[in-house]
N, C-alpha and C. Protein backbone atom coordinates (compact mmCIF):
# COMPACT_ATOMS: atom_id res chain seq x y z
N MET A 1 76.40 130.99 131.13
CA MET A 1 77.20 130.03 131.78
C MET A 1 78.44 130.77 132.08
N ALA A 2 78.92 130.58 133.19
CA ALA A 2 80.11 131.10 133.83
C ALA A 2 81.45 130.49 133.16
N GLU A 3 82.48 131.12 132.66
CA GLU A 3 83.54 130.82 132.20
C GLU A 3 84.06 129.90 133.28
N LEU A 4 84.71 128.53 133.05
CA LEU A 4 85.45 127.89 134.10
C LEU A 4 87.09 128.14 133.86
N GLY A 5 87.75 128.35 135.33
CA GLY A 5 88.93 128.62 135.15
C GLY A 5 89.86 127.56 135.88
N ALA A 6 91.24 127.65 135.29
CA ALA A 6 91.89 126.47 136.35
C ALA A 6 92.18 126.76 137.82
N VAL A 7 91.99 126.17 138.73
CA VAL A 7 92.26 126.45 140.20
C VAL A 7 93.61 125.77 140.35
N SER A 8 94.37 126.37 141.03
CA SER A 8 95.50 125.50 141.37
C SER A 8 95.27 124.77 142.59
N GLN A 9 96.11 123.47 142.75
CA GLN A 9 95.93 122.67 143.73
C GLN A 9 96.62 123.14 144.91
N PHE A 10 97.94 123.77 144.79
CA PHE A 10 98.54 124.27 145.98
C PHE A 10 98.39 125.97 145.91
N PRO A 11 98.42 126.57 147.05
CA PRO A 11 98.42 127.77 147.21
C PRO A 11 99.57 128.49 146.61
N ALA A 12 99.42 129.89 146.20
CA ALA A 12 100.68 130.51 145.56
C ALA A 12 101.71 130.81 146.39
N PRO A 13 103.04 130.95 146.02
CA PRO A 13 103.86 131.08 147.15
C PRO A 13 103.98 132.39 147.92
N PRO A 14 104.50 132.64 149.06
CA PRO A 14 103.97 134.19 149.35
C PRO A 14 104.91 134.94 148.77
N HIS A 15 104.22 136.26 148.88
CA HIS A 15 104.79 137.23 148.02
C HIS A 15 106.54 137.79 148.30
N PHE A 16 107.01 137.16 149.32
CA PHE A 16 108.16 137.94 149.59
C PHE A 16 109.38 137.05 148.89
N TYR A 17 109.15 136.06 148.16
CA TYR A 17 109.90 134.98 147.66
C TYR A 17 110.42 135.65 146.57
N THR A 18 110.22 136.61 145.86
CA THR A 18 110.82 137.40 144.83
C THR A 18 112.17 138.11 145.47
N LEU A 19 112.06 138.28 146.56
CA LEU A 19 113.30 139.09 147.32
C LEU A 19 114.44 138.18 147.24
N TYR A 20 114.47 136.77 147.00
CA TYR A 20 115.36 135.88 147.24
C TYR A 20 115.50 135.35 145.90
N ARG A 21 114.95 135.86 144.82
CA ARG A 21 115.27 135.25 143.63
C ARG A 21 116.97 134.99 143.26
N ASP A 22 117.66 135.94 143.57
CA ASP A 22 119.27 136.13 143.24
C ASP A 22 119.88 135.38 144.34
N GLY A 23 119.40 134.47 145.24
CA GLY A 23 120.45 134.13 146.23
C GLY A 23 119.89 135.00 147.68
N PRO A 24 120.51 134.52 148.87
CA PRO A 24 120.07 135.11 150.22
C PRO A 24 120.33 136.52 150.30
N SER A 25 121.86 136.84 149.57
CA SER A 25 122.31 137.97 149.53
C SER A 25 121.26 139.23 149.00
N ALA A 26 120.42 138.68 148.02
CA ALA A 26 119.38 139.87 147.50
C ALA A 26 118.44 139.99 148.30
N GLY A 27 118.10 139.43 149.54
CA GLY A 27 117.19 139.65 150.31
C GLY A 27 117.16 140.94 151.20
N PRO A 28 116.23 141.37 152.21
CA PRO A 28 116.05 142.45 152.72
C PRO A 28 117.31 142.54 153.98
N PRO A 29 117.82 143.74 154.07
CA PRO A 29 119.16 143.81 154.96
C PRO A 29 118.69 143.29 156.35
N PRO A 30 119.41 142.93 157.12
CA PRO A 30 119.27 142.15 158.53
C PRO A 30 118.76 143.79 159.27
N PRO A 31 117.90 143.46 160.34
CA PRO A 31 117.25 144.35 161.05
C PRO A 31 118.63 145.31 161.83
N PRO A 32 118.31 146.62 162.49
CA PRO A 32 119.43 147.30 162.82
C PRO A 32 119.85 146.69 164.07
N ALA A 33 121.01 147.18 164.61
CA ALA A 33 121.35 146.60 165.97
C ALA A 33 120.84 147.50 166.84
N PRO A 34 120.24 146.82 168.20
CA PRO A 34 119.34 147.61 169.26
C PRO A 34 120.38 148.75 169.74
N ALA A 35 119.71 149.92 169.58
CA ALA A 35 120.49 151.40 170.06
C ALA A 35 120.19 151.48 171.51
N ASP A 36 121.39 151.20 172.14
CA ASP A 36 121.37 151.65 173.81
C ASP A 36 120.66 150.78 174.46
N GLY A 37 120.80 149.56 173.83
CA GLY A 37 120.24 148.32 174.59
C GLY A 37 118.66 148.04 174.89
N ASP A 38 117.98 148.85 173.68
CA ASP A 38 116.93 148.73 173.84
C ASP A 38 116.12 147.81 172.37
N LEU A 39 115.41 147.11 172.54
CA LEU A 39 114.93 146.31 171.39
C LEU A 39 113.29 145.72 171.85
N THR A 40 112.91 145.26 170.72
CA THR A 40 111.50 144.88 170.89
C THR A 40 111.58 143.01 170.93
N VAL A 41 110.91 142.74 171.96
CA VAL A 41 110.82 141.04 171.82
C VAL A 41 109.04 140.80 172.18
N LEU A 42 108.83 140.03 171.20
CA LEU A 42 107.38 139.75 170.83
C LEU A 42 106.35 140.81 170.93
N GLY A 43 106.95 141.97 170.26
CA GLY A 43 106.34 143.22 170.09
C GLY A 43 106.03 143.85 171.02
N ALA A 44 106.65 143.67 172.34
CA ALA A 44 106.96 144.79 173.43
C ALA A 44 108.09 145.08 173.49
N PRO A 45 108.40 146.45 174.01
CA PRO A 45 109.84 146.97 174.20
C PRO A 45 110.32 146.35 175.47
N PHE A 46 111.84 146.13 175.24
CA PHE A 46 112.54 145.54 176.28
C PHE A 46 113.93 146.33 176.51
N SER A 47 114.25 146.87 177.63
CA SER A 47 115.50 147.26 177.81
C SER A 47 116.43 146.34 178.39
N LEU A 48 117.67 146.16 177.86
CA LEU A 48 118.66 145.67 178.51
C LEU A 48 119.26 146.31 179.22
N LYS A 49 118.90 147.50 179.68
CA LYS A 49 119.84 148.11 180.89
C LYS A 49 119.07 147.75 182.22
N GLU A 50 117.71 147.28 182.26
CA GLU A 50 117.05 147.11 183.50
C GLU A 50 117.44 145.59 183.78
N PRO A 51 117.75 145.23 185.24
CA PRO A 51 117.98 144.17 185.46
C PRO A 51 117.05 142.97 185.15
N LEU A 52 117.62 141.79 184.68
CA LEU A 52 116.88 140.85 184.30
C LEU A 52 116.20 140.34 185.55
N LEU A 53 116.35 140.45 186.73
CA LEU A 53 116.09 139.58 187.92
C LEU A 53 115.07 140.71 188.43
N PRO A 54 114.00 140.63 188.84
CA PRO A 54 113.38 141.84 189.72
C PRO A 54 113.61 141.73 191.04
N PRO A 55 113.70 143.04 191.51
CA PRO A 55 114.30 143.03 193.11
C PRO A 55 113.33 142.44 194.26
N LEU A 56 113.86 141.91 195.03
CA LEU A 56 113.15 141.62 196.18
C LEU A 56 112.69 142.55 197.07
N GLU A 57 110.96 142.70 196.99
CA GLU A 57 110.48 143.84 197.87
C GLU A 57 110.29 143.53 199.15
N VAL A 58 110.72 142.57 199.57
CA VAL A 58 110.44 142.40 201.28
C VAL A 58 111.86 141.98 201.76
N GLY A 59 112.02 141.59 203.20
CA GLY A 59 113.12 141.48 203.65
C GLY A 59 113.89 140.25 203.25
N ALA A 60 115.12 139.99 202.85
CA ALA A 60 115.88 138.62 202.50
C ALA A 60 115.64 137.69 203.77
N LEU A 61 115.18 136.64 203.68
CA LEU A 61 115.26 135.45 204.46
C LEU A 61 116.39 134.64 204.29
N PHE A 62 117.11 134.82 203.48
CA PHE A 62 118.23 134.01 202.96
C PHE A 62 119.28 134.59 203.01
N THR A 63 120.49 133.94 203.22
CA THR A 63 122.13 134.26 203.44
C THR A 63 122.60 134.35 202.16
N THR A 64 123.45 135.37 201.63
CA THR A 64 124.19 135.30 200.53
C THR A 64 125.94 135.30 201.01
N GLY A 65 126.56 134.50 200.32
CA GLY A 65 127.85 134.54 200.66
C GLY A 65 128.78 135.73 200.42
N PRO A 66 130.09 135.62 200.83
CA PRO A 66 130.87 136.82 200.81
C PRO A 66 131.01 137.28 199.45
N ASP A 67 131.18 136.51 198.22
CA ASP A 67 131.19 136.71 197.03
C ASP A 67 130.12 137.12 196.30
N GLY A 68 129.05 137.09 197.14
CA GLY A 68 127.64 137.62 196.35
C GLY A 68 126.66 136.27 195.83
N THR A 69 127.19 134.95 196.05
CA THR A 69 126.78 133.99 195.66
C THR A 69 125.66 133.39 196.31
N ILE A 70 124.53 132.79 196.06
CA ILE A 70 123.44 132.24 196.82
C ILE A 70 123.27 130.73 196.70
N ASP A 71 123.49 130.12 197.62
CA ASP A 71 123.08 128.65 197.58
C ASP A 71 121.88 128.14 197.69
N ALA A 72 121.18 128.33 196.28
CA ALA A 72 119.64 128.60 196.29
C ALA A 72 119.02 126.95 196.76
N LYS A 73 119.59 125.93 196.45
CA LYS A 73 119.13 124.68 196.85
C LYS A 73 119.04 124.66 198.09
N ALA A 74 120.01 124.84 198.96
CA ALA A 74 120.08 124.97 200.62
C ALA A 74 118.91 125.69 201.05
N GLU A 75 119.05 127.18 200.50
CA GLU A 75 118.00 127.84 200.92
C GLU A 75 116.72 127.80 200.80
N LEU A 76 116.50 127.33 199.61
CA LEU A 76 114.78 126.80 199.32
C LEU A 76 114.64 125.74 200.17
N LEU A 77 115.53 124.67 200.54
CA LEU A 77 115.10 123.83 201.59
C LEU A 77 114.96 124.27 202.78
N ARG A 78 115.72 125.23 203.31
CA ARG A 78 115.60 125.87 204.88
C ARG A 78 114.10 126.69 204.49
N LEU A 79 113.91 127.49 203.47
CA LEU A 79 112.84 128.36 203.64
C LEU A 79 111.33 127.33 203.21
N ASN A 80 111.61 125.98 202.80
CA ASN A 80 110.37 125.16 202.60
C ASN A 80 110.19 124.44 204.10
N ARG A 81 110.96 124.35 204.69
CA ARG A 81 110.48 123.98 206.11
C ARG A 81 110.18 125.23 207.08
N ALA A 82 110.68 126.47 206.74
CA ALA A 82 110.33 127.44 207.65
C ALA A 82 108.86 127.70 207.21
N LEU A 83 108.35 127.27 205.99
CA LEU A 83 107.06 127.94 205.35
C LEU A 83 106.11 126.74 206.23
N LEU A 84 106.52 125.73 206.18
CA LEU A 84 105.97 124.75 206.72
C LEU A 84 105.21 125.05 208.35
N VAL A 85 106.34 125.47 208.81
CA VAL A 85 105.95 125.68 210.42
C VAL A 85 105.35 127.06 210.45
N LEU A 86 105.37 127.95 209.54
CA LEU A 86 104.59 129.29 209.49
C LEU A 86 103.23 128.97 209.16
N PHE A 87 102.89 128.04 208.22
CA PHE A 87 101.56 127.53 207.99
C PHE A 87 100.83 126.91 209.15
N LEU A 88 101.63 126.01 209.91
CA LEU A 88 101.09 125.38 210.90
C LEU A 88 100.62 126.29 211.98
N GLU A 89 101.38 127.33 212.15
CA GLU A 89 101.39 128.45 213.03
C GLU A 89 100.11 129.41 212.72
N LEU A 90 99.92 129.43 211.60
CA LEU A 90 98.73 130.21 210.80
C LEU A 90 97.50 129.71 211.28
N LEU A 91 97.50 128.10 210.93
CA LEU A 91 96.47 127.55 211.28
C LEU A 91 96.11 127.50 212.96
N SER A 92 97.19 127.31 213.53
CA SER A 92 96.84 127.61 215.14
C SER A 92 96.13 128.75 215.55
N VAL A 93 96.83 130.03 214.75
CA VAL A 93 96.42 131.22 215.05
C VAL A 93 94.80 131.50 214.61
N LEU A 94 94.52 130.97 213.42
CA LEU A 94 93.08 130.96 213.10
C LEU A 94 92.14 130.17 213.90
N VAL A 95 92.67 129.15 214.56
CA VAL A 95 91.84 128.38 215.48
C VAL A 95 91.55 129.17 216.83
N ASP A 96 92.72 129.59 217.05
CA ASP A 96 93.05 130.18 218.68
C ASP A 96 92.16 131.93 218.57
N GLN A 97 92.93 132.64 217.78
CA GLN A 97 92.64 133.90 217.62
C GLN A 97 92.47 134.60 216.41
N PRO A 98 91.44 134.09 215.82
CA PRO A 98 91.09 134.50 214.31
C PRO A 98 91.36 136.01 213.74
N THR A 99 91.23 136.94 215.03
CA THR A 99 91.50 138.34 214.45
C THR A 99 93.08 138.64 214.45
N ALA A 100 93.85 137.96 214.90
CA ALA A 100 95.29 138.11 215.13
C ALA A 100 96.18 137.34 213.86
N TYR A 101 95.36 137.28 212.63
CA TYR A 101 96.09 136.20 211.71
C TYR A 101 96.99 137.12 210.86
N ALA A 102 96.95 138.54 210.91
CA ALA A 102 97.67 139.25 209.85
C ALA A 102 98.87 139.34 209.91
N GLU A 103 99.70 139.00 211.00
CA GLU A 103 101.09 139.10 211.32
C GLU A 103 101.49 137.92 210.82
N THR A 104 100.90 136.84 211.27
CA THR A 104 101.37 135.68 210.57
C THR A 104 101.27 135.49 209.20
N LEU A 105 100.24 135.70 208.52
CA LEU A 105 100.01 135.73 206.99
C LEU A 105 101.20 136.82 206.25
N THR A 106 101.13 137.68 207.02
CA THR A 106 102.37 138.38 206.36
C THR A 106 103.78 137.79 206.36
N ARG A 107 104.15 136.90 207.33
CA ARG A 107 105.33 136.31 207.28
C ARG A 107 105.35 135.22 206.48
N VAL A 108 104.09 134.56 206.37
CA VAL A 108 104.02 133.42 205.29
C VAL A 108 104.29 134.01 203.84
N ILE A 109 103.71 135.12 203.62
CA ILE A 109 103.80 135.90 202.43
C ILE A 109 105.23 136.25 201.97
N CYS A 110 105.95 136.69 203.14
CA CYS A 110 107.36 137.23 203.03
C CYS A 110 108.10 135.75 202.66
N ALA A 111 108.08 134.64 203.24
CA ALA A 111 108.62 133.47 202.99
C ALA A 111 108.30 133.10 201.61
N LEU A 112 106.96 133.27 201.16
CA LEU A 112 106.79 132.79 199.80
C LEU A 112 107.45 133.65 198.51
N GLN A 113 107.49 135.09 199.05
CA GLN A 113 108.04 135.93 197.95
C GLN A 113 109.62 135.66 198.00
N ASN A 114 110.49 135.25 199.29
CA ASN A 114 111.54 134.93 199.01
C ASN A 114 112.07 133.70 198.39
N MET A 115 110.91 132.60 198.55
CA MET A 115 111.33 131.44 197.62
C MET A 115 111.21 131.85 196.35
N GLN A 116 110.16 132.53 195.82
CA GLN A 116 109.96 132.77 194.38
C GLN A 116 111.56 133.82 193.96
N HIS A 117 111.75 134.60 194.51
CA HIS A 117 112.92 135.42 194.27
C HIS A 117 114.30 134.20 193.79
N LEU A 118 114.22 133.35 195.11
CA LEU A 118 115.46 132.27 194.84
C LEU A 118 115.14 131.39 193.71
N VAL A 119 113.92 131.28 193.34
CA VAL A 119 113.60 130.42 192.15
C VAL A 119 113.87 131.34 190.78
N ASN A 120 113.83 132.65 190.94
CA ASN A 120 114.04 133.55 189.64
C ASN A 120 115.62 133.54 189.58
N VAL A 121 116.28 133.50 190.52
CA VAL A 121 117.65 133.58 190.40
C VAL A 121 118.40 132.12 189.70
N THR A 122 117.62 131.21 190.17
CA THR A 122 118.13 129.96 189.41
C THR A 122 117.61 129.63 188.07
N ARG A 123 116.82 130.69 187.28
CA ARG A 123 116.34 130.43 186.04
C ARG A 123 117.51 130.57 185.05
N ILE A 124 118.36 131.40 185.35
CA ILE A 124 119.62 131.72 184.38
C ILE A 124 120.28 130.53 184.18
N GLN A 125 120.79 129.98 185.48
CA GLN A 125 121.37 128.88 185.34
C GLN A 125 120.48 127.85 184.74
N GLN A 126 119.34 127.51 185.03
CA GLN A 126 118.40 126.46 184.42
C GLN A 126 118.64 126.79 182.93
N ALA A 127 118.62 127.88 182.30
CA ALA A 127 118.51 128.00 181.18
C ALA A 127 119.90 127.54 180.28
N ARG A 128 120.80 128.17 180.97
CA ARG A 128 122.16 127.76 180.25
C ARG A 128 122.55 126.09 180.48
N ALA A 129 121.96 125.63 181.68
CA ALA A 129 122.08 124.30 181.47
C ALA A 129 121.31 123.37 180.58
N THR A 130 120.10 123.93 180.43
CA THR A 130 119.27 123.46 179.52
C THR A 130 119.94 123.53 178.05
N LEU A 131 120.27 124.85 177.70
CA LEU A 131 120.99 125.00 176.38
C LEU A 131 122.33 123.93 176.25
N GLU A 132 123.22 123.80 177.21
CA GLU A 132 124.25 122.99 177.39
C GLU A 132 123.80 121.53 177.07
N PHE A 133 122.61 120.99 177.75
CA PHE A 133 121.88 119.95 177.62
C PHE A 133 121.69 119.56 176.21
N THR A 134 121.05 120.56 175.58
CA THR A 134 120.47 120.55 174.30
C THR A 134 121.72 120.11 173.44
N LEU A 135 122.73 120.90 173.48
CA LEU A 135 123.74 121.15 172.40
C LEU A 135 124.31 119.76 172.62
N GLN A 136 124.42 119.02 173.81
CA GLN A 136 125.25 117.93 174.05
C GLN A 136 124.41 116.65 173.25
N GLN A 137 123.09 116.94 173.52
CA GLN A 137 122.14 115.95 172.65
C GLN A 137 122.38 115.89 171.09
N GLN A 138 122.32 117.28 170.99
CA GLN A 138 122.67 117.30 169.16
C GLN A 138 123.89 116.78 168.73
N ILE A 139 125.19 116.95 169.64
CA ILE A 139 126.26 116.49 168.99
C ILE A 139 126.46 114.92 169.20
N ALA A 140 125.91 114.42 170.33
CA ALA A 140 125.77 112.90 170.31
C ALA A 140 125.05 112.16 169.20
N ARG A 141 123.77 113.01 168.80
CA ARG A 141 123.28 112.68 167.74
C ARG A 141 123.80 112.41 166.23
N LYS A 142 124.70 113.76 166.34
CA LYS A 142 125.55 113.77 165.01
C LYS A 142 126.36 112.89 165.01
N ARG A 143 127.42 112.85 166.05
CA ARG A 143 128.25 111.47 166.53
C ARG A 143 127.87 110.21 165.90
N ALA A 144 126.73 109.93 166.38
CA ALA A 144 126.16 108.58 166.26
C ALA A 144 125.98 108.32 164.87
N ALA A 145 125.39 109.45 164.09
CA ALA A 145 124.95 109.62 162.60
C ALA A 145 126.42 109.33 161.80
N LEU A 146 127.39 109.94 162.60
CA LEU A 146 128.60 110.04 161.69
C LEU A 146 129.19 108.52 161.79
N ASP A 147 129.12 107.88 162.99
CA ASP A 147 129.72 106.64 163.22
C ASP A 147 129.00 105.62 162.47
N ALA A 148 127.57 105.92 162.19
CA ALA A 148 126.78 104.71 161.47
C ALA A 148 127.19 105.10 160.11
N LEU A 149 127.31 106.16 159.35
CA LEU A 149 127.72 106.49 158.15
C LEU A 149 129.19 105.87 157.83
N ARG A 150 129.87 106.00 158.66
CA ARG A 150 131.18 105.49 158.62
C ARG A 150 131.32 103.94 158.47
N GLN A 151 130.42 103.25 159.32
CA GLN A 151 130.34 101.67 159.40
C GLN A 151 129.81 101.59 158.12
N THR A 152 128.85 102.28 157.40
CA THR A 152 128.20 101.83 156.27
C THR A 152 129.21 101.99 155.06
N VAL A 153 130.10 103.11 155.03
CA VAL A 153 131.21 103.41 153.99
C VAL A 153 132.14 102.18 154.11
N ALA A 154 132.58 101.88 155.15
CA ALA A 154 133.60 100.73 155.50
C ALA A 154 133.11 99.53 155.10
N GLY A 155 131.55 99.10 155.07
CA GLY A 155 131.00 98.07 154.78
C GLY A 155 130.98 97.81 153.20
N VAL A 156 130.65 99.14 152.52
CA VAL A 156 130.53 99.11 151.23
C VAL A 156 131.89 98.98 150.43
N ARG A 157 132.96 99.27 151.15
CA ARG A 157 134.65 99.24 150.78
C ARG A 157 134.90 98.00 150.84
N GLU A 158 134.31 97.47 151.84
CA GLU A 158 134.68 95.80 152.07
C GLU A 158 134.08 95.11 150.79
N ARG A 159 132.87 95.18 150.80
CA ARG A 159 131.99 94.66 149.56
C ARG A 159 132.80 94.78 148.38
N LEU A 160 132.77 96.06 147.99
CA LEU A 160 133.89 96.27 146.81
C LEU A 160 134.93 95.60 146.31
N GLY A 161 135.76 95.82 147.57
CA GLY A 161 137.19 94.97 147.39
C GLY A 161 136.71 93.46 147.23
N ALA A 162 136.09 92.83 147.89
CA ALA A 162 135.79 91.49 147.92
C ALA A 162 135.15 91.20 146.56
N ALA A 163 134.48 92.18 145.97
CA ALA A 163 134.04 91.86 144.59
C ALA A 163 134.88 91.86 143.31
N ALA A 164 135.86 92.97 143.71
CA ALA A 164 137.20 93.13 142.73
C ALA A 164 137.84 92.04 142.66
N ALA A 165 137.98 91.42 144.19
CA ALA A 165 139.07 90.38 144.40
C ALA A 165 138.34 89.04 143.69
N ALA A 166 137.02 88.90 143.75
CA ALA A 166 136.54 87.76 143.15
C ALA A 166 136.46 87.91 141.53
N LEU A 167 136.37 89.29 141.18
CA LEU A 167 136.34 89.23 139.73
C LEU A 167 137.84 88.77 139.32
N ALA A 168 138.99 89.46 139.83
CA ALA A 168 140.13 89.30 139.51
C ALA A 168 140.47 87.59 139.63
N ALA A 169 139.92 87.05 140.46
CA ALA A 169 140.21 85.63 140.23
C ALA A 169 139.50 84.95 139.57
N ALA A 170 138.38 85.29 138.97
CA ALA A 170 137.71 84.51 138.06
C ALA A 170 138.28 84.86 136.50
N GLY A 171 139.18 85.80 136.56
CA GLY A 171 139.88 86.22 135.10
C GLY A 171 139.01 87.12 134.58
N GLY A 172 138.22 88.15 135.20
CA GLY A 172 137.54 89.12 134.71
C GLY A 172 137.74 90.30 134.29
N ASP A 173 139.26 90.55 134.00
CA ASP A 173 139.72 92.09 133.67
C ASP A 173 139.23 92.32 132.24
N ALA A 174 139.65 93.40 131.97
CA ALA A 174 138.99 93.95 130.56
C ALA A 174 139.56 93.19 129.30
N ALA A 175 140.76 92.67 129.29
CA ALA A 175 141.49 92.05 128.31
C ALA A 175 140.91 90.68 128.09
N GLU A 176 140.82 90.03 129.27
CA GLU A 176 140.31 88.70 129.10
C GLU A 176 138.62 88.67 129.15
N SER A 177 138.09 89.67 129.31
CA SER A 177 136.53 89.51 129.10
C SER A 177 136.18 89.79 127.75
N ALA A 178 136.91 90.38 126.63
CA ALA A 178 136.61 90.54 125.53
C ALA A 178 136.41 89.33 124.76
N PRO A 179 135.63 89.62 123.88
CA PRO A 179 135.05 88.35 123.09
C PRO A 179 136.20 87.90 122.19
N LYS A 180 136.38 86.55 122.23
CA LYS A 180 137.46 85.83 121.54
C LYS A 180 137.11 85.47 120.11
N ALA A 181 138.17 85.62 119.19
CA ALA A 181 137.91 85.16 117.93
C ALA A 181 137.70 83.88 117.60
N THR A 182 136.93 83.40 116.78
CA THR A 182 136.63 81.87 116.25
C THR A 182 137.77 81.40 115.69
N ALA A 183 137.72 80.11 115.68
CA ALA A 183 139.06 79.39 114.89
C ALA A 183 139.20 79.85 113.27
N ALA A 184 137.82 79.88 112.55
CA ALA A 184 137.59 80.29 111.01
C ALA A 184 138.00 81.52 111.08
N ALA A 185 137.70 82.61 111.74
CA ALA A 185 137.95 83.82 111.61
C ALA A 185 139.71 84.13 111.76
N ALA A 186 140.06 83.63 112.76
CA ALA A 186 141.53 83.44 113.05
C ALA A 186 142.32 82.90 111.82
N ALA A 187 141.80 81.72 111.15
CA ALA A 187 142.32 81.12 110.02
C ALA A 187 142.43 81.96 108.75
N ALA A 188 141.29 82.71 108.45
CA ALA A 188 141.06 83.70 107.52
C ALA A 188 142.14 85.01 107.63
N ALA A 189 142.20 85.21 108.70
CA ALA A 189 143.05 86.50 109.13
C ALA A 189 144.58 86.02 109.11
N GLY A 190 145.25 84.94 109.01
CA GLY A 190 146.15 84.24 108.92
C GLY A 190 146.76 84.16 107.69
N GLY A 191 145.56 83.59 106.78
CA GLY A 191 145.90 83.74 105.32
C GLY A 191 146.12 84.79 104.46
N ALA A 192 145.39 85.76 105.03
CA ALA A 192 145.41 87.48 104.39
C ALA A 192 146.85 87.89 104.81
N VAL A 193 147.23 87.57 105.79
CA VAL A 193 148.64 88.13 106.40
C VAL A 193 149.55 87.09 105.42
N ALA A 194 149.45 86.08 105.29
CA ALA A 194 150.40 85.36 104.05
C ALA A 194 150.51 85.95 102.99
N MET A 195 149.38 86.20 102.30
CA MET A 195 149.36 86.51 100.96
C MET A 195 149.76 88.13 100.86
N ASP A 196 149.77 88.69 101.90
CA ASP A 196 150.21 90.18 102.04
C ASP A 196 151.84 90.18 101.98
N THR A 197 152.37 89.20 102.52
CA THR A 197 153.70 88.88 102.87
C THR A 197 154.26 88.36 101.59
N SER A 198 153.68 87.80 100.66
CA SER A 198 154.09 87.05 99.56
C SER A 198 154.36 87.98 98.31
């Protein structure tokens, strides 16, 4: 008959818990700083030297301001209208001259690539706006929690003050709440004092 052993109901802690037995400072050192802007993201090498935005491989159909800024919203709306016109033109070409669709299809692809490039341009701003919104929501939740805590503390202090006032009005301080001596004990104590003085 095999000998039965005790089986733990919970799994054992991970092996690296021993690294932190003396506090967080006893753990492994932090990872080294990226050298020359090269680092690993999700297991794949990533270089900070390369531009985050891929270049536009076709001709730009949008206008850029003198300071290099792009009104992405207005340009996307304009390109959307142009894309609808190009799509209708492609349909008419496919109906009238099916063999001459290549040029119109190239223009449609060019418009789509321009729209994709403008969407990629706005991703950085979108990420910043999302982070800002998230932080604002966290701050609002913390402020609401602090206000609720302050109101709770104020209510408790008010109740404690009311209880202390009621106790003082009822004559419930430490000297008055002590047990009072009975009349016989007081008389006996008085007689003992009189005998000592005589």
